[in-house]
Coordinates of C-alpha atoms and ligand atoms in Angstrom, one line a residue:
M1264 CA -84.9 222.7 -9.3
C1265 CA -82.6 220.7 -7.5
G1266 CA -79.1 222.1 -6.9
I1267 CA -75.6 220.5 -7.7
V1268 CA -72.3 221.6 -6.4
G1269 CA -68.9 219.8 -7.2
Y1270 CA -65.4 220.5 -6.1
V1271 CA -62.0 219.1 -6.7
G1272 CA -58.8 220.9 -5.2
K1273 CA -56.7 221.3 -2.2
R1274 CA -59.2 222.5 0.2
E1275 CA -61.3 220.5 2.5
V1276 CA -64.1 219.7 0.3
A1277 CA -67.3 219.3 2.9
P1278 CA -67.5 222.8 4.0
L1279 CA -67.3 224.1 0.5
L1280 CA -69.9 221.9 -0.8
V1281 CA -72.2 222.7 2.3
E1282 CA -71.6 226.5 1.6
G1283 CA -72.5 225.9 -2.0
L1284 CA -75.7 224.1 -1.3
R1285 CA -76.8 226.7 1.1
R1286 CA -76.5 229.4 -1.7
L1287 CA -78.6 226.9 -4.0
E1288 CA -81.1 225.9 -1.5
Y1289 CA -83.8 227.9 -3.2
R1290 CA -83.5 225.5 -6.1
G1291 CA -84.9 222.7 -3.8
Y1292 CA -84.8 221.7 -0.2
D1293 CA -86.6 218.7 0.7
S1294 CA -83.3 216.9 1.3
A1295 CA -79.6 217.1 0.9
G1296 CA -76.4 215.0 0.6
I1297 CA -72.7 215.0 -0.2
A1298 CA -70.0 212.5 -1.4
V1299 CA -66.5 212.8 -0.9
L1300 CA -63.2 211.0 -2.1
N1301 CA -60.5 210.2 0.2
E1302 CA -58.2 207.5 1.2
N1303 CA -61.1 205.3 2.4
G1304 CA -62.7 205.4 -1.1
L1305 CA -66.0 207.2 -1.4
Q1306 CA -68.0 208.2 1.6
S1307 CA -71.3 209.9 1.7
C1308 CA -73.8 211.7 4.1
K1309 CA -77.4 212.4 3.4
K1310 CA -80.4 213.9 5.2
M1311 CA -83.8 214.6 4.6
G1312 CA -84.8 218.2 5.3
R1313 CA -82.8 221.5 4.9
I1314 CA -79.3 222.0 4.4
D1315 CA -78.9 222.6 8.2
A1316 CA -80.0 219.1 8.9
L1317 CA -77.3 217.9 6.6
A1318 CA -74.6 220.2 8.4
A1319 CA -75.7 219.0 11.8
E1320 CA -75.2 215.4 10.5
L1321 CA -71.8 216.1 8.9
K1322 CA -70.7 217.5 12.1
K1323 CA -70.8 213.9 13.6
T1324 CA -69.5 212.0 10.5
K1325 CA -66.8 214.4 9.8
L1326 CA -66.2 213.5 6.0
K1327 CA -62.7 214.5 5.0
G1328 CA -61.5 214.7 1.4
H1329 CA -60.5 217.2 -1.3
A1330 CA -63.0 216.2 -4.1
G1331 CA -66.7 215.7 -3.7
I1332 CA -70.3 216.3 -5.1
S1333 CA -73.5 217.4 -3.3
H1334 CA -77.0 217.9 -4.0
T1335 CA -80.1 219.6 -2.6
R1336 CA -83.2 218.1 -3.7
W1337 CA -86.8 219.0 -5.2
A1338 CA -88.5 215.8 -5.1
T1339 CA -89.5 214.4 -8.5
H1340 CA -89.3 210.5 -8.3
G1341 CA -89.8 209.3 -4.7
E1342 CA -90.9 211.2 -1.6
P1343 CA -88.5 213.4 0.4
S1344 CA -86.4 210.9 2.5
D1345 CA -82.9 210.1 3.6
L1346 CA -82.9 207.3 1.3
N1347 CA -84.1 209.1 -1.8
A1348 CA -81.9 212.0 -1.2
H1349 CA -78.8 212.3 -3.4
P1350 CA -76.0 211.1 -4.1
H1351 CA -76.8 207.8 -5.3
M1352 CA -74.3 205.0 -5.7
D1353 CA -73.8 202.4 -8.3
Q1354 CA -74.1 198.6 -7.4
S1355 CA -70.4 198.5 -6.5
G1356 CA -70.7 201.6 -4.1
R1357 CA -67.5 203.2 -5.8
I1358 CA -69.3 205.7 -8.2
A1359 CA -71.7 208.3 -6.7
V1360 CA -74.0 210.5 -8.9
V1361 CA -76.0 213.6 -8.2
H1362 CA -78.7 214.5 -10.8
N1363 CA -81.0 217.5 -11.6
G1364 CA -83.6 216.5 -14.1
V1365 CA -85.9 213.5 -14.9
I1366 CA -84.6 210.3 -16.6
E1367 CA -87.9 209.3 -18.4
N1368 CA -86.9 205.8 -19.3
F1369 CA -85.5 204.9 -15.8
Q1370 CA -88.3 202.1 -15.5
K1371 CA -87.1 200.4 -18.4
L1372 CA -83.5 200.6 -17.6
K1373 CA -84.1 199.7 -14.0
E1374 CA -86.2 196.3 -15.1
K1375 CA -83.2 195.5 -17.1
L1376 CA -80.6 195.9 -14.3
E1377 CA -83.0 194.2 -11.8
K1378 CA -83.0 191.0 -14.0
E1379 CA -79.3 191.1 -13.8
G1380 CA -79.4 191.0 -10.0
H1381 CA -79.1 194.9 -9.2
V1382 CA -80.7 195.9 -5.9
F1383 CA -82.1 199.4 -5.5
T1384 CA -82.5 201.2 -2.2
S1385 CA -84.4 204.2 -3.4
Q1386 CA -87.5 205.1 -5.6
T1387 CA -85.5 207.7 -7.6
D1388 CA -84.6 207.7 -11.3
T1389 CA -80.9 208.9 -10.3
E1390 CA -80.1 205.8 -8.5
V1391 CA -80.9 203.8 -11.7
L1392 CA -78.7 206.3 -13.7
A1393 CA -76.0 205.5 -10.9
H1394 CA -76.2 201.7 -11.5
W1395 CA -76.3 202.1 -15.3
I1396 CA -72.9 204.1 -15.2
G1397 CA -71.5 201.5 -12.9
V1398 CA -72.5 199.0 -15.6
K1399 CA -70.7 201.0 -18.4
Y1400 CA -68.0 201.4 -16.0
Q1401 CA -67.2 197.9 -15.8
K1402 CA -67.0 197.6 -19.5
A1403 CA -64.9 200.8 -19.9
M1404 CA -62.3 199.3 -17.5
K1405 CA -61.7 196.7 -20.2
S1406 CA -61.4 199.0 -23.0
T1407 CA -59.0 201.8 -24.3
N1408 CA -61.7 204.5 -24.3
N1409 CA -59.9 206.7 -26.8
G1410 CA -57.4 207.7 -24.2
R1411 CA -60.2 209.1 -21.9
L1412 CA -60.5 207.9 -18.2
P1413 CA -62.9 205.1 -17.8
I1414 CA -65.3 206.9 -15.7
V1415 CA -65.6 209.6 -18.3
S1416 CA -66.3 206.9 -21.2
A1417 CA -68.8 205.3 -18.8
V1418 CA -70.8 208.5 -18.1
E1419 CA -70.8 209.2 -21.6
E1420 CA -71.9 205.7 -22.8
A1421 CA -74.6 205.7 -20.0
L1422 CA -76.0 208.9 -21.0
R1423 CA -76.4 207.8 -24.7
D1424 CA -79.0 205.3 -23.2
V1425 CA -81.0 208.0 -21.3
V1426 CA -84.2 209.7 -22.4
G1427 CA -85.0 212.8 -20.4
T1428 CA -83.0 215.6 -18.9
Y1429 CA -80.1 215.8 -16.8
G1430 CA -77.4 218.1 -15.1
I1431 CA -75.2 215.6 -13.3
A1432 CA -72.0 215.3 -11.3
V1433 CA -70.4 212.0 -10.9
I1434 CA -67.3 210.8 -8.8
C1435 CA -65.5 207.5 -8.7
A1436 CA -63.3 206.1 -6.0
D1437 CA -60.7 204.8 -8.5
F1438 CA -60.0 208.6 -9.5
P1439 CA -59.9 210.5 -6.3
D1440 CA -59.1 213.8 -8.0
V1441 CA -61.7 213.8 -10.7
V1442 CA -65.1 215.2 -10.9
V1443 CA -67.2 214.5 -14.0
G1444 CA -70.1 216.5 -15.3
A1445 CA -72.7 216.5 -18.0
R1446 CA -75.7 218.3 -19.0
R1447 CA -78.7 217.9 -21.2
G1448 CA -81.7 220.3 -20.4
S1449 CA -80.6 221.1 -16.9
P1450 CA -78.1 223.9 -16.1
L1451 CA -74.4 223.1 -15.2
V1452 CA -71.6 225.6 -14.7
I1453 CA -67.8 225.0 -14.3
G1454 CA -66.2 227.5 -11.8
V1455 CA -62.4 228.1 -13.0
G1456 CA -60.3 228.3 -9.9
K1457 CA -56.3 228.4 -9.2
G1458 CA -55.4 225.0 -8.4
E1459 CA -59.1 223.9 -7.9
N1460 CA -62.2 223.8 -9.9
F1461 CA -66.0 223.9 -9.2
L1462 CA -69.1 222.5 -10.9
A1463 CA -72.5 223.8 -10.0
S1464 CA -76.0 224.4 -11.2
D1465 CA -75.9 228.0 -11.0
V1466 CA -73.2 230.7 -10.6
S1467 CA -74.3 231.5 -7.0
A1468 CA -72.9 228.4 -5.6
M1469 CA -69.3 229.3 -6.2
I1470 CA -69.3 233.2 -6.6
A1471 CA -67.7 233.6 -3.4
Q1472 CA -64.7 231.4 -4.8
T1473 CA -64.5 232.4 -8.2
R1474 CA -66.0 234.6 -10.8
D1475 CA -64.6 233.0 -14.0
V1476 CA -67.3 230.5 -15.3
I1477 CA -68.1 228.2 -18.3
Y1478 CA -71.7 227.7 -18.9
L1479 CA -71.8 224.3 -20.3
K1480 CA -74.1 223.6 -23.2
D1481 CA -76.5 220.5 -23.8
Y1482 CA -74.5 217.3 -24.6
E1483 CA -71.4 218.7 -23.2
L1484 CA -69.3 216.6 -20.6
A1485 CA -66.7 218.1 -18.3
V1486 CA -63.8 216.4 -16.4
L1487 CA -62.6 218.5 -13.7
K1488 CA -59.2 218.0 -12.0
P1489 CA -57.4 220.4 -9.6
G1490 CA -54.9 221.4 -12.3
G1491 CA -57.4 222.1 -15.1
F1492 CA -60.4 220.8 -16.8
D1493 CA -61.6 219.4 -20.3
V1494 CA -64.9 219.8 -21.8
Y1495 CA -66.0 217.1 -24.4
S1496 CA -69.1 217.2 -26.6
M1497 CA -71.2 214.1 -26.7
T1498 CA -72.3 215.0 -30.3
S1499 CA -70.1 215.4 -33.3
Q1500 CA -70.0 219.1 -32.7
Q1501 CA -66.7 220.7 -31.2
P1502 CA -67.3 222.3 -27.9
T1503 CA -66.6 226.0 -27.6
V1504 CA -65.5 226.7 -24.4
Q1505 CA -65.7 230.3 -23.3
V1506 CA -64.7 231.8 -20.0
S1507 CA -67.1 234.4 -18.8
R1508 CA -66.8 236.8 -15.9
V1509 CA -69.6 237.1 -13.6
E1510 CA -70.4 240.9 -13.0
W1511 CA -72.3 240.7 -9.8
S1512 CA -70.4 240.0 -6.5
A1513 CA -71.0 237.5 -3.7
D1514 CA -72.8 240.3 -1.4
A1515 CA -75.5 240.3 -4.4
A1516 CA -76.5 236.7 -3.2
E1517 CA -76.5 237.5 0.4
K1518 CA -79.4 238.6 2.7
G1519 CA -77.5 241.6 4.2
D1520 CA -79.9 243.0 7.2
F1521 CA -82.9 241.8 5.7
P1522 CA -84.7 238.8 7.3
H1523 CA -85.5 237.4 4.2
F1524 CA -84.4 237.4 0.6
M1525 CA -88.0 238.2 -0.8
L1526 CA -88.0 241.4 1.3
K1527 CA -84.4 242.3 0.3
E1528 CA -85.5 241.9 -3.4
I1529 CA -88.7 243.9 -3.0
F1530 CA -86.7 246.7 -1.5
E1531 CA -83.9 246.3 -4.4
Q1532 CA -86.5 247.2 -7.1
P1533 CA -85.8 251.0 -7.4
Q1534 CA -82.2 250.0 -8.2
T1535 CA -83.3 247.0 -10.5
I1536 CA -85.3 249.3 -12.5
Q1537 CA -82.4 251.7 -13.1
N1538 CA -80.2 248.8 -14.0
A1539 CA -82.7 247.8 -16.5
V1540 CA -82.9 251.2 -17.9
R1541 CA -79.1 252.2 -17.7
G1542 CA -77.7 252.9 -21.2
R1543 CA -81.0 252.2 -22.9
I1544 CA -82.4 255.6 -23.5
N1545 CA -81.8 257.9 -26.4
H1546 CA -83.4 261.1 -25.1
E1547 CA -82.7 263.1 -28.3
E1548 CA -84.9 260.6 -30.2
C1549 CA -87.3 259.9 -27.4
T1550 CA -86.9 256.0 -27.8
A1551 CA -85.1 253.2 -26.3
V1552 CA -81.6 251.7 -27.4
L1553 CA -81.8 247.8 -27.5
G1554 CA -78.6 246.7 -29.2
G1555 CA -79.0 242.9 -28.2
L1556 CA -82.1 242.4 -30.4
N1557 CA -79.8 241.6 -33.4
L1558 CA -82.6 242.9 -35.8
S1559 CA -82.5 246.2 -37.8
A1560 CA -85.0 248.8 -37.7
T1561 CA -86.4 247.5 -41.2
Q1562 CA -86.9 244.1 -39.8
L1563 CA -88.4 245.4 -36.7
R1564 CA -90.8 247.6 -38.8
A1565 CA -91.9 244.5 -40.6
V1566 CA -93.2 242.8 -37.6
D1567 CA -96.8 242.1 -37.9
R1568 CA -97.5 240.1 -34.8
I1569 CA -95.7 239.3 -31.4
I1570 CA -96.2 236.4 -29.2
L1571 CA -95.0 236.3 -25.7
M1572 CA -94.5 233.0 -24.0
A1573 CA -93.8 232.4 -20.2
C1574 CA -94.6 230.6 -17.1
G1575 CA -96.1 231.7 -13.9
T1576 CA -94.9 235.3 -12.8
S1577 CA -93.1 235.9 -16.1
W1578 CA -96.3 235.0 -17.7
H1579 CA -98.2 237.9 -15.8
A1580 CA -95.3 240.1 -17.1
A1581 CA -96.0 239.0 -20.6
L1582 CA -99.7 240.1 -20.1
V1583 CA -98.6 243.4 -19.0
G1584 CA -96.4 243.2 -22.2
E1585 CA -99.6 242.7 -24.3
Y1586 CA -101.1 246.1 -23.2
L1587 CA -97.8 247.8 -23.8
F1588 CA -97.0 246.4 -27.6
E1589 CA -100.6 247.0 -28.5
E1590 CA -100.9 250.3 -27.2
L1591 CA -97.4 252.0 -27.8
A1592 CA -96.4 250.1 -30.9
G1593 CA -99.8 249.2 -32.4
I1594 CA -98.6 245.4 -32.9
P1595 CA -101.1 242.6 -32.4
T1596 CA -99.7 240.6 -29.5
E1597 CA -100.6 237.3 -28.0
V1598 CA -99.6 236.0 -24.8
E1599 CA -99.0 232.1 -24.5
Y1600 CA -98.4 229.6 -21.5
A1601 CA -95.3 228.1 -22.6
S1602 CA -96.3 224.8 -21.3
E1603 CA -99.4 224.9 -23.6
F1604 CA -97.8 226.5 -26.6
R1605 CA -95.2 223.8 -26.9
Y1606 CA -97.7 220.9 -27.5
R1607 CA -100.3 223.2 -29.8
N1608 CA -99.9 223.3 -33.5
A1609 CA -100.4 227.1 -33.2
P1610 CA -100.2 228.8 -36.8
I1611 CA -97.6 231.5 -36.7
E1612 CA -97.5 233.7 -39.7
K1613 CA -94.6 235.3 -41.2
N1614 CA -93.2 238.2 -39.6
T1615 CA -94.0 237.1 -36.1
I1616 CA -91.6 237.7 -33.4
V1617 CA -91.7 235.3 -30.4
F1618 CA -90.4 236.4 -27.0
A1619 CA -89.4 234.0 -24.2
I1620 CA -89.7 236.0 -20.9
T1621 CA -88.1 234.2 -18.0
Q1622 CA -86.0 235.2 -15.1
S1623 CA -83.7 232.0 -14.8
G1624 CA -83.7 231.3 -18.5
E1625 CA -83.9 227.6 -17.7
T1626 CA -87.7 227.0 -17.3
A1627 CA -88.2 223.7 -19.3
D1628 CA -91.6 224.6 -20.7
T1629 CA -90.3 228.0 -21.8
L1630 CA -87.3 226.4 -23.4
A1631 CA -89.2 223.8 -25.3
A1632 CA -91.7 226.5 -26.6
L1633 CA -88.7 228.5 -27.8
R1634 CA -87.2 225.6 -29.6
E1635 CA -90.4 224.7 -31.1
S1636 CA -91.0 228.4 -32.3
K1637 CA -87.3 228.2 -33.7
R1638 CA -87.9 224.8 -35.5
K1639 CA -90.8 226.6 -37.1
G1640 CA -88.4 229.2 -38.5
H1641 CA -89.4 232.2 -36.2
T1642 CA -87.3 234.8 -34.9
T1643 CA -86.9 234.1 -31.3
L1644 CA -85.9 236.9 -28.6
A1645 CA -85.5 236.5 -24.9
I1646 CA -86.3 238.7 -21.9
C1647 CA -84.2 237.0 -19.5
N1648 CA -82.2 237.7 -16.1
V1649 CA -79.6 235.0 -16.1
V1650 CA -76.6 235.8 -18.2
G1651 CA -75.4 232.8 -20.2
S1652 CA -78.6 230.6 -19.3
T1653 CA -79.8 228.3 -22.0
I1654 CA -82.6 230.4 -23.3
A1655 CA -80.4 233.6 -23.4
R1656 CA -78.0 231.4 -25.6
E1657 CA -80.6 229.8 -27.7
A1658 CA -82.6 232.8 -28.6
D1659 CA -81.6 234.9 -31.6
G1660 CA -81.2 238.0 -29.6
G1661 CA -82.8 239.7 -26.7
V1662 CA -82.8 241.9 -23.5
Y1663 CA -81.1 241.3 -20.3
L1664 CA -82.7 242.4 -17.1
H1665 CA -79.6 243.0 -15.1
A1666 CA -81.6 242.5 -11.9
G1667 CA -78.8 240.4 -10.3
P1668 CA -79.3 237.0 -8.6
E1669 CA -82.9 236.6 -7.5
I1670 CA -82.9 234.0 -4.6
G1671 CA -86.2 234.5 -3.0
V1672 CA -88.5 231.5 -4.5
A1673 CA -91.3 234.1 -5.0
S1674 CA -90.1 236.3 -8.0
T1675 CA -90.5 240.1 -7.2
K1676 CA -87.6 242.0 -8.7
A1677 CA -87.3 240.1 -11.6
F1678 CA -91.1 240.6 -12.7
I1679 CA -90.6 244.5 -12.2
S1680 CA -87.4 244.2 -14.5
Q1681 CA -89.2 242.3 -17.0
I1682 CA -92.1 244.9 -17.1
T1683 CA -89.4 247.6 -17.3
A1684 CA -87.6 245.8 -20.4
L1685 CA -91.2 245.5 -22.0
V1686 CA -91.7 249.1 -21.7
L1687 CA -88.4 249.8 -23.4
L1688 CA -89.4 247.3 -26.2
A1689 CA -92.7 248.7 -26.9
L1690 CA -91.2 252.4 -26.8
Y1691 CA -88.4 251.3 -29.2
M1692 CA -91.0 249.2 -31.5
G1693 CA -93.7 252.3 -31.2
R1694 CA -90.9 254.9 -32.1
L1695 CA -90.1 252.9 -35.3
R1696 CA -94.0 253.1 -36.2
S1697 CA -96.5 255.8 -35.1
L1698 CA -95.6 256.6 -31.6
S1699 CA -95.0 260.3 -31.3
A1700 CA -91.9 261.7 -30.0
A1701 CA -94.2 263.7 -27.5
L1702 CA -95.4 260.4 -26.0
G1703 CA -92.1 258.8 -26.1
K1704 CA -90.5 261.8 -24.2
K1705 CA -93.2 261.5 -21.7
I1706 CA -92.8 257.8 -21.3
I1707 CA -89.1 258.1 -20.8
E1708 CA -89.5 261.0 -18.1
E1709 CA -91.9 259.2 -16.2
L1710 CA -90.0 255.9 -16.3
E1711 CA -86.9 257.7 -15.0
L1712 CA -89.1 258.9 -12.1
I1713 CA -90.4 255.4 -11.2
P1714 CA -87.6 254.3 -8.7
S1715 CA -88.1 257.3 -6.5
K1716 CA -91.9 256.8 -6.6
I1717 CA -91.3 253.0 -5.6
E1718 CA -89.2 254.2 -2.7
K1719 CA -92.2 256.1 -1.4
I1720 CA -94.1 253.0 -1.5
L1721 CA -91.5 251.1 0.2
S1722 CA -91.6 253.5 2.9
Q1723 CA -95.2 252.4 3.8
S1724 CA -94.0 248.8 4.5
G1725 CA -94.8 249.1 8.2
E1726 CA -98.6 250.2 7.4
I1727 CA -98.9 247.6 4.7
N1728 CA -97.6 245.0 7.4
K1729 CA -100.5 246.4 9.9
I1730 CA -103.1 245.9 7.3
A1731 CA -101.7 242.3 6.5
F1732 CA -101.9 241.6 10.2
K1733 CA -105.4 242.6 10.4
Y1734 CA -106.5 240.1 7.7
K1735 CA -104.2 237.0 8.8
A1736 CA -107.4 235.0 9.7
S1737 CA -108.7 235.2 6.2
K1738 CA -108.5 231.9 4.1
D1739 CA -109.7 233.4 0.9
F1740 CA -108.9 236.4 -1.0
L1741 CA -110.0 237.9 -4.3
F1742 CA -107.8 240.3 -6.2
L1743 CA -109.3 242.6 -9.0
G1744 CA -107.8 244.9 -11.6
R1745 CA -108.7 246.1 -14.8
Q1746 CA -106.4 246.6 -18.2
S1747 CA -102.8 246.5 -17.4
N1748 CA -103.7 246.2 -13.6
F1749 CA -105.3 242.9 -14.2
P1750 CA -102.0 241.1 -14.6
I1751 CA -101.2 242.8 -11.3
A1752 CA -104.1 241.4 -9.7
L1753 CA -103.2 237.8 -11.0
E1754 CA -99.6 238.5 -9.7
G1755 CA -100.8 239.7 -6.4
A1756 CA -102.9 236.6 -5.8
L1757 CA -100.0 234.4 -7.1
K1758 CA -97.6 236.1 -4.4
L1759 CA -100.0 235.7 -1.7
K1760 CA -100.9 231.9 -2.4
E1761 CA -97.4 230.7 -3.1
I1762 CA -95.9 232.1 0.2
S1763 CA -98.9 231.8 2.6
Y1764 CA -100.7 229.0 1.3
V1765 CA -104.1 230.8 1.6
H1766 CA -106.4 230.7 -1.4
A1767 CA -106.2 233.8 -3.6
E1768 CA -107.8 234.4 -7.0
G1769 CA -107.0 237.0 -9.5
Y1770 CA -109.9 238.3 -11.9
P1771 CA -110.4 241.2 -14.2
A1772 CA -112.7 243.5 -12.1
A1773 CA -115.6 243.3 -14.4
E1774 CA -115.4 239.5 -14.7
M1775 CA -116.4 239.4 -11.1
K1776 CA -120.1 239.4 -11.7
H1777 CA -119.9 236.5 -14.1
G1778 CA -119.1 233.9 -11.3
P1779 CA -116.5 234.9 -8.6
I1780 CA -119.0 237.3 -6.9
A1781 CA -120.5 234.1 -5.3
L1782 CA -117.2 233.9 -3.1
I1783 CA -117.9 237.3 -1.4
D1784 CA -118.9 237.5 1.9
K1785 CA -117.7 239.1 5.2
D1786 CA -114.9 236.7 5.6
T1787 CA -113.5 237.1 2.0
P1788 CA -111.5 240.2 1.5
T1789 CA -110.9 241.7 -2.0
V1790 CA -107.9 243.5 -3.0
I1791 CA -108.9 246.0 -5.7
V1792 CA -106.1 247.7 -7.6
A1793 CA -107.8 250.8 -8.5
P1794 CA -105.3 253.7 -9.5
R1795 CA -106.9 256.7 -11.2
G1796 CA -107.2 256.3 -14.9
N1797 CA -109.7 256.1 -17.8
I1798 CA -111.7 253.5 -16.1
Y1799 CA -111.4 254.5 -12.7
D1800 CA -115.5 255.0 -12.2
K1801 CA -116.0 251.6 -13.5
L1802 CA -113.7 250.1 -11.0
M1803 CA -115.5 252.0 -8.2
S1804 CA -118.7 250.4 -9.4
N1805 CA -117.0 246.9 -9.0
L1806 CA -115.9 248.0 -5.6
E1807 CA -119.4 249.1 -4.5
E1808 CA -120.5 245.6 -5.9
V1809 CA -118.0 244.1 -3.3
K1810 CA -119.2 246.2 -0.4
A1811 CA -122.8 245.5 -1.0
R1812 CA -122.2 242.0 -0.3
K1813 CA -120.6 242.9 2.8
G1814 CA -117.1 241.8 1.5
P1815 CA -114.1 243.6 3.2
V1816 CA -112.1 245.9 0.7
I1817 CA -108.3 246.7 0.6
A1818 CA -107.8 249.2 -2.3
V1819 CA -104.4 250.2 -4.0
A1820 CA -105.1 253.7 -5.2
T1821 CA -103.5 256.8 -6.5
E1822 CA -102.2 259.4 -4.0
G1823 CA -104.8 262.0 -3.2
D1824 CA -107.8 260.0 -3.7
E1825 CA -109.8 260.5 -0.8
A1826 CA -113.0 259.4 -2.2
I1827 CA -111.7 255.7 -2.3
A1828 CA -111.0 255.9 1.5
K1829 CA -114.6 256.4 2.2
K1830 CA -115.7 253.4 0.4
A1831 CA -112.8 250.7 1.0
D1832 CA -111.9 249.3 4.5
D1833 CA -108.1 249.8 3.9
V1834 CA -106.1 251.8 1.4
I1835 CA -102.7 251.7 0.1
Y1836 CA -101.7 254.7 -1.9
V1837 CA -99.2 254.8 -4.7
P1838 CA -97.9 257.9 -6.4
S1839 CA -99.6 258.8 -9.7
T1840 CA -97.7 258.0 -13.3
L1841 CA -98.8 257.3 -16.7
E1842 CA -101.2 254.7 -17.2
Q1843 CA -99.0 252.5 -19.2
L1844 CA -96.4 252.5 -16.3
Q1845 CA -99.0 251.9 -13.3
P1846 CA -98.1 248.3 -13.2
L1847 CA -94.5 249.3 -12.0
L1848 CA -96.0 250.9 -8.8
T1849 CA -99.2 249.0 -8.2
I1850 CA -97.4 245.7 -7.7
I1851 CA -95.2 246.9 -5.0
P1852 CA -97.9 247.2 -2.1
L1853 CA -99.4 243.5 -3.2
Q1854 CA -95.7 242.1 -3.1
L1855 CA -95.4 243.6 0.6
F1856 CA -98.8 242.6 1.5
A1857 CA -98.1 238.9 0.5
Y1858 CA -94.8 239.1 2.3
H1859 CA -96.1 240.5 5.7
F1860 CA -99.2 238.2 5.7
A1861 CA -97.0 235.2 5.1
V1862 CA -94.6 236.4 7.8
A1863 CA -97.6 236.9 10.1
L1864 CA -98.7 233.5 9.7
G1865 CA -95.2 232.0 10.3
C1866 CA -94.7 230.9 7.0
D1867 CA -91.1 230.2 5.4
V1868 CA -91.1 233.0 2.9
D1869 CA -87.9 232.2 0.9
K1870 CA -88.5 228.5 0.7
P1871 CA -92.4 227.9 0.4
R1872 CA -93.6 224.2 0.4
N1873 CA -93.7 222.3 -2.6
L1874 CA -91.9 225.1 -4.7
A1875 CA -88.6 225.5 -6.1
K1876 CA -87.0 228.2 -8.1
S1877 CA -86.3 227.5 -11.8
V1878 CA -88.5 224.8 -12.9
T1879 CA -86.3 222.7 -15.2
V1880 CA -88.5 219.6 -15.2
E1881 CA -91.8 219.5 -17.2
Ligands
F6R2874 C1 -93.5 232.7 -9.0 C2 -92.4 232.5 -9.8 C3 -92.7 231.5 -10.9 C4 -91.9 231.7 -12.0 C5 -91.9 230.7 -13.2 C6 -91.2 231.1 -14.4 O1 -93.3 233.6 -8.1 O2 -91.4 232.7 -9.6 O3 -94.1 231.4 -11.2 O4 -92.1 232.9 -12.4 O5 -91.6 229.4 -12.6 O6 -89.8 231.0 -14.1 P1 -88.7 231.8 -15.0 O7 -89.2 233.4 -15.1 O8 -87.5 231.8 -14.6 O9 -88.9 231.1 -16.4

């Protein structure tokens, strides 16, 4: 949600900033801009639209300099426009600010400033922050600032008055080789280079330049110069500066030969499952090995209840997790929308573990719900992809997904990795309780076969494309599934609607007759997730109910199920597996269906309208 890139060093800054923004474009893409420092002071260029529009503008303006900041925006305050694009300047025009987050008290600050004669050119909260920093700067110029640069003191002083969230980067014309950054609630990472340093919302912006990074914590302020950097805490705590080495390479954040990141990430899924499982199986004891939980076997045996909190696709993975924990470990499990949980006074008994499930580790609602659980004294664990993210750091322990960077805004490979991690967790906790070694062994054997089974489904991408094309005029879809394939129906519907903007609803198949059946007619296709299993026959009855109302049916079925082909209009087959693991296979055709459908409609799959990856505002 908004991407920030800053640089200070010897190289020409504009191309580096634009390159960094391109890698962050998935965080927001309604407008973009840069500001650079050079002998003329501070110069900026901003443009509504994608990074390409900014790059075209920069060709004309040819901004030169060796220090600068930049931003790709996902609008919160003020519509997408050239004027609302970041960077924003203070009243003097000598300080520029880019910002990710929301300044909740901006209106109050703005009114004060207006009374003092400040004039604003945009509708954004960020421009108010820039002016506020400018005011503090005027005062800091007249003070000693404890030996700090006045711009550093000004940023710190201004942020003390701010209510809300921010990841910011600031430059000032009076300090041509300094970039200041600070965060609270929105991520910010320093990239450590030789004779140069970077600042960005996310590692992918600078991975092509450096793999040594420092994840800033809330209330930390960083001052970057070509030859080094300082990190200060804006609280009484001492900052702990730790340089981490990023494991993945720049290629992982490239599309390669794929037309879209989403398709690349769908095709990476056999590999991402292997990455999530690697080193985490104890074959002898038929269980999983999960060292990062930081809980002993005795503590885990004492767990009476599990709460899984998440948003969006990660919430769908949590729903699959509920089936897994209850079935394999016999632990009562509840799934909560993080955004609801954070404001509820939900009683949580002793011996409850709260899991936050999140790809980015930065989702504002999930982070707030995690903090709320911690405040109430509960053990909190994270199932998270992004190493060093806020949620990963603040949880008491957890499981990393090792899925590599997920750039496509619609989550695919992180979802499958989350389910894999939940399988491992349920297996581990089950084996500490009553799950038999025989079933544990079977789960492991089947889990290890899943990547090759996914390959088989991926090889049907061409046929799935034809099916998607056939239905491309449809405006409404119903997705049905039961048991652990019900969350898959929800996820299939979400994938379709978020990237192709058609209406799609996921439902538990048997619930259809309590209302949604009214939607069914010849123009409303139903996608039914119906692999063989203990309620297969019931699903067939649901399918008949759709057909009886002339609804077209696309079925996801188990290989060899010829009976379903006689009833459904189209069938996509998946290999058979244990029922508990079916979601790992049944989601793949639905991801491909959504992808091909959106491409057939000419939609921008990797950057769907109104969306941004990593929702760091409420
Ligand atoms: C949908 C999607 C979102 C995210 C949600 C939570 O394709 O990607 O629904 O799943 O915003 O994000 P994380 O998992 O980063 O907390």
